mmCIF file of C-alpha atoms in Angstrom:
data_model
loop_
_atom_site.group_PDB
_atom_site.id
_atom_site.type_symbol
_atom_site.label_atom_id
_atom_site.label_comp_id
_atom_site.label_asym_id
_atom_site.label_seq_id
_atom_site.Cartn_x
_atom_site.Cartn_y
_atom_site.Cartn_z
ATOM 1 C CA MET A 1477 104.074 67.902 -12.702
ATOM 2 C CA GLN A 1478 101.936 65.691 -10.399
ATOM 3 C CA LYS A 1479 99.485 63.992 -12.905
ATOM 4 C CA LEU A 1480 95.816 62.217 -11.881
ATOM 5 C CA SER A 1481 96.620 58.796 -10.102
ATOM 6 C CA ASN A 1482 94.920 55.896 -11.888
ATOM 7 C CA SER A 1483 92.692 54.789 -9.518
ATOM 8 C CA PHE A 1484 91.610 58.310 -10.057
ATOM 9 C CA SER A 1485 90.722 58.686 -13.642
ATOM 10 C CA GLY A 1486 89.643 55.080 -13.314
ATOM 11 C CA ALA A 1487 87.256 56.590 -11.157
ATOM 12 C CA LEU A 1488 85.624 59.700 -13.341
ATOM 13 C CA ARG A 1489 85.829 57.273 -15.911
ATOM 14 C CA THR A 1490 84.105 55.112 -14.359
ATOM 15 C CA PHE A 1491 80.801 57.220 -12.892
ATOM 16 C CA SER A 1492 81.081 59.447 -16.144
ATOM 17 C CA PHE A 1493 80.627 55.848 -17.641
ATOM 18 C CA TRP A 1494 77.392 55.069 -15.683
ATOM 19 C CA ILE A 1495 76.005 58.610 -16.138
ATOM 20 C CA ALA A 1496 75.368 58.462 -20.173
ATOM 21 C CA ASN A 1497 74.136 54.413 -19.487
ATOM 22 C CA GLY A 1498 71.680 55.500 -17.115
ATOM 23 C CA THR A 1499 72.886 53.454 -14.703
ATOM 24 C CA VAL A 1500 74.323 55.306 -11.895
ATOM 25 C CA GLY A 1501 73.783 55.527 -8.565
ATOM 26 C CA LEU A 1502 72.075 52.001 -8.537
ATOM 27 C CA PRO A 1503 69.533 51.002 -6.626
ATOM 28 C CA LEU A 1504 68.890 54.768 -5.284
ATOM 29 C CA LEU A 1505 67.826 56.270 -9.449
ATOM 30 C CA GLU A 1506 67.375 52.906 -10.333
ATOM 31 C CA GLY A 1507 64.002 53.673 -12.707
ATOM 32 C CA ILE A 1508 64.156 57.021 -12.687
ATOM 33 C CA ASP A 1509 65.146 58.707 -15.656
ATOM 34 C CA TYR A 1510 67.496 61.435 -14.863
ATOM 35 C CA SER A 1511 68.151 61.569 -19.189
ATOM 36 C CA CYS A 1512 66.822 65.889 -18.232
ATOM 37 C CA ILE A 1513 70.681 66.583 -16.376
ATOM 38 C CA PHE A 1514 71.636 66.028 -20.838
ATOM 39 C CA ASN A 1515 69.940 69.188 -21.483
ATOM 40 C CA GLU A 1516 70.706 71.477 -18.661
ATOM 41 C CA PRO A 1517 74.211 72.008 -18.675
ATOM 42 C CA SER A 1518 74.824 73.489 -15.506
ATOM 43 C CA ALA A 1519 73.143 69.981 -13.522
ATOM 44 C CA LEU A 1520 75.990 67.829 -14.751
ATOM 45 C CA GLU A 1521 78.198 69.613 -13.743
ATOM 46 C CA GLN A 1522 76.373 70.168 -9.834
ATOM 47 C CA ALA A 1523 76.067 66.574 -10.143
ATOM 48 C CA TYR A 1524 80.685 66.567 -11.190
ATOM 49 C CA ALA A 1525 81.146 68.660 -9.308
ATOM 50 C CA ILE A 1526 79.838 66.785 -6.353
ATOM 51 C CA PHE A 1527 81.598 63.948 -7.908
ATOM 52 C CA ALA A 1528 85.242 65.550 -7.338
ATOM 53 C CA ASN A 1529 84.517 67.592 -3.920
ATOM 54 C CA VAL A 1530 83.664 63.741 -2.003
ATOM 55 C CA ILE A 1531 85.951 61.392 -3.763
ATOM 56 C CA GLU A 1532 89.097 61.123 -1.456
ATOM 57 C CA MET A 1533 92.511 58.660 -1.733
ATOM 58 C CA ASP A 1534 95.144 57.775 0.298
ATOM 59 C CA ASP A 1535 98.551 59.054 0.068
ATOM 60 C CA GLN A 1536 99.171 56.731 -3.065
ATOM 61 C CA GLY A 1537 96.794 58.477 -5.256
ATOM 62 C CA ILE A 1538 93.708 54.972 -4.540
ATOM 63 C CA VAL A 1539 90.255 55.990 -4.644
ATOM 64 C CA CYS A 1540 89.063 55.072 -1.099
ATOM 65 C CA ASN A 1541 85.841 55.951 -1.970
ATOM 66 C CA ALA A 1542 83.895 55.543 -5.093
ATOM 67 C CA LYS A 1543 81.175 54.101 -4.522
ATOM 68 C CA TYR A 1544 80.122 57.039 -1.246
ATOM 69 C CA ALA A 1545 81.161 59.999 -4.008
ATOM 70 C CA GLU A 1546 79.285 57.905 -6.637
ATOM 71 C CA MET A 1547 76.175 58.454 -3.854
ATOM 72 C CA ARG A 1548 76.256 61.962 -3.631
ATOM 73 C CA ALA A 1549 76.381 62.396 -7.529
ATOM 74 C CA ALA A 1550 73.058 60.216 -7.471
ATOM 75 C CA GLN A 1551 71.562 61.742 -4.481
ATOM 76 C CA PHE A 1552 71.995 65.091 -6.646
ATOM 77 C CA ILE A 1553 70.651 64.245 -8.966
ATOM 78 C CA ARG A 1554 67.718 62.476 -8.049
ATOM 79 C CA SER A 1555 66.790 65.838 -5.908
ATOM 80 C CA TYR A 1556 67.235 67.743 -9.185
ATOM 81 C CA VAL A 1557 64.215 65.022 -11.546
ATOM 82 C CA ASP A 1558 62.613 63.960 -7.498
ATOM 83 C CA ASN A 1559 61.179 67.383 -6.059
ATOM 84 C CA SER A 1560 60.038 65.328 -3.470
ATOM 85 C CA TYR A 1561 63.167 63.464 -2.544
ATOM 86 C CA LYS A 1562 64.751 65.079 0.790
ATOM 87 C CA VAL A 1563 68.933 64.246 0.806
ATOM 88 C CA GLU A 1564 69.625 63.166 3.900
ATOM 89 C CA PRO A 1565 72.580 63.771 4.996
ATOM 90 C CA ALA A 1566 71.522 67.768 3.570
ATOM 91 C CA PHE A 1567 75.006 68.746 1.456
ATOM 92 C CA GLU A 1568 77.635 70.990 2.705
ATOM 93 C CA GLY A 1569 78.859 73.694 1.087
ATOM 94 C CA TRP A 1570 81.591 72.492 0.911
ATOM 95 C CA GLU A 1571 80.407 69.109 -1.711
ATOM 96 C CA VAL A 1572 78.359 71.562 -3.840
ATOM 97 C CA ALA A 1573 81.033 73.901 -4.281
ATOM 98 C CA LEU A 1574 82.258 75.021 -7.683
ATOM 99 C CA TYR A 1575 85.389 75.587 -8.557
#
């Protein structure tokens, strides 16, 4: 049975730490209080889905784009708390899919 790579586990753990301590997506979310997502489970779920859908690994399971996956999740968070923020490029269906 295949398991998640240490690289992916580390990227997910780091992303979770940054979400929890309010420092995910810097500088995009710098100074923005996004703590409301902890009161709205579907918003937090969507941020994690975007991170997981966007992240890529090579054949050895080494994460290749953790910062980009984080940034895309941060763009969602920013759009969730700031109605005037426009995500560029717009999310594609596969990025926001909930599996």
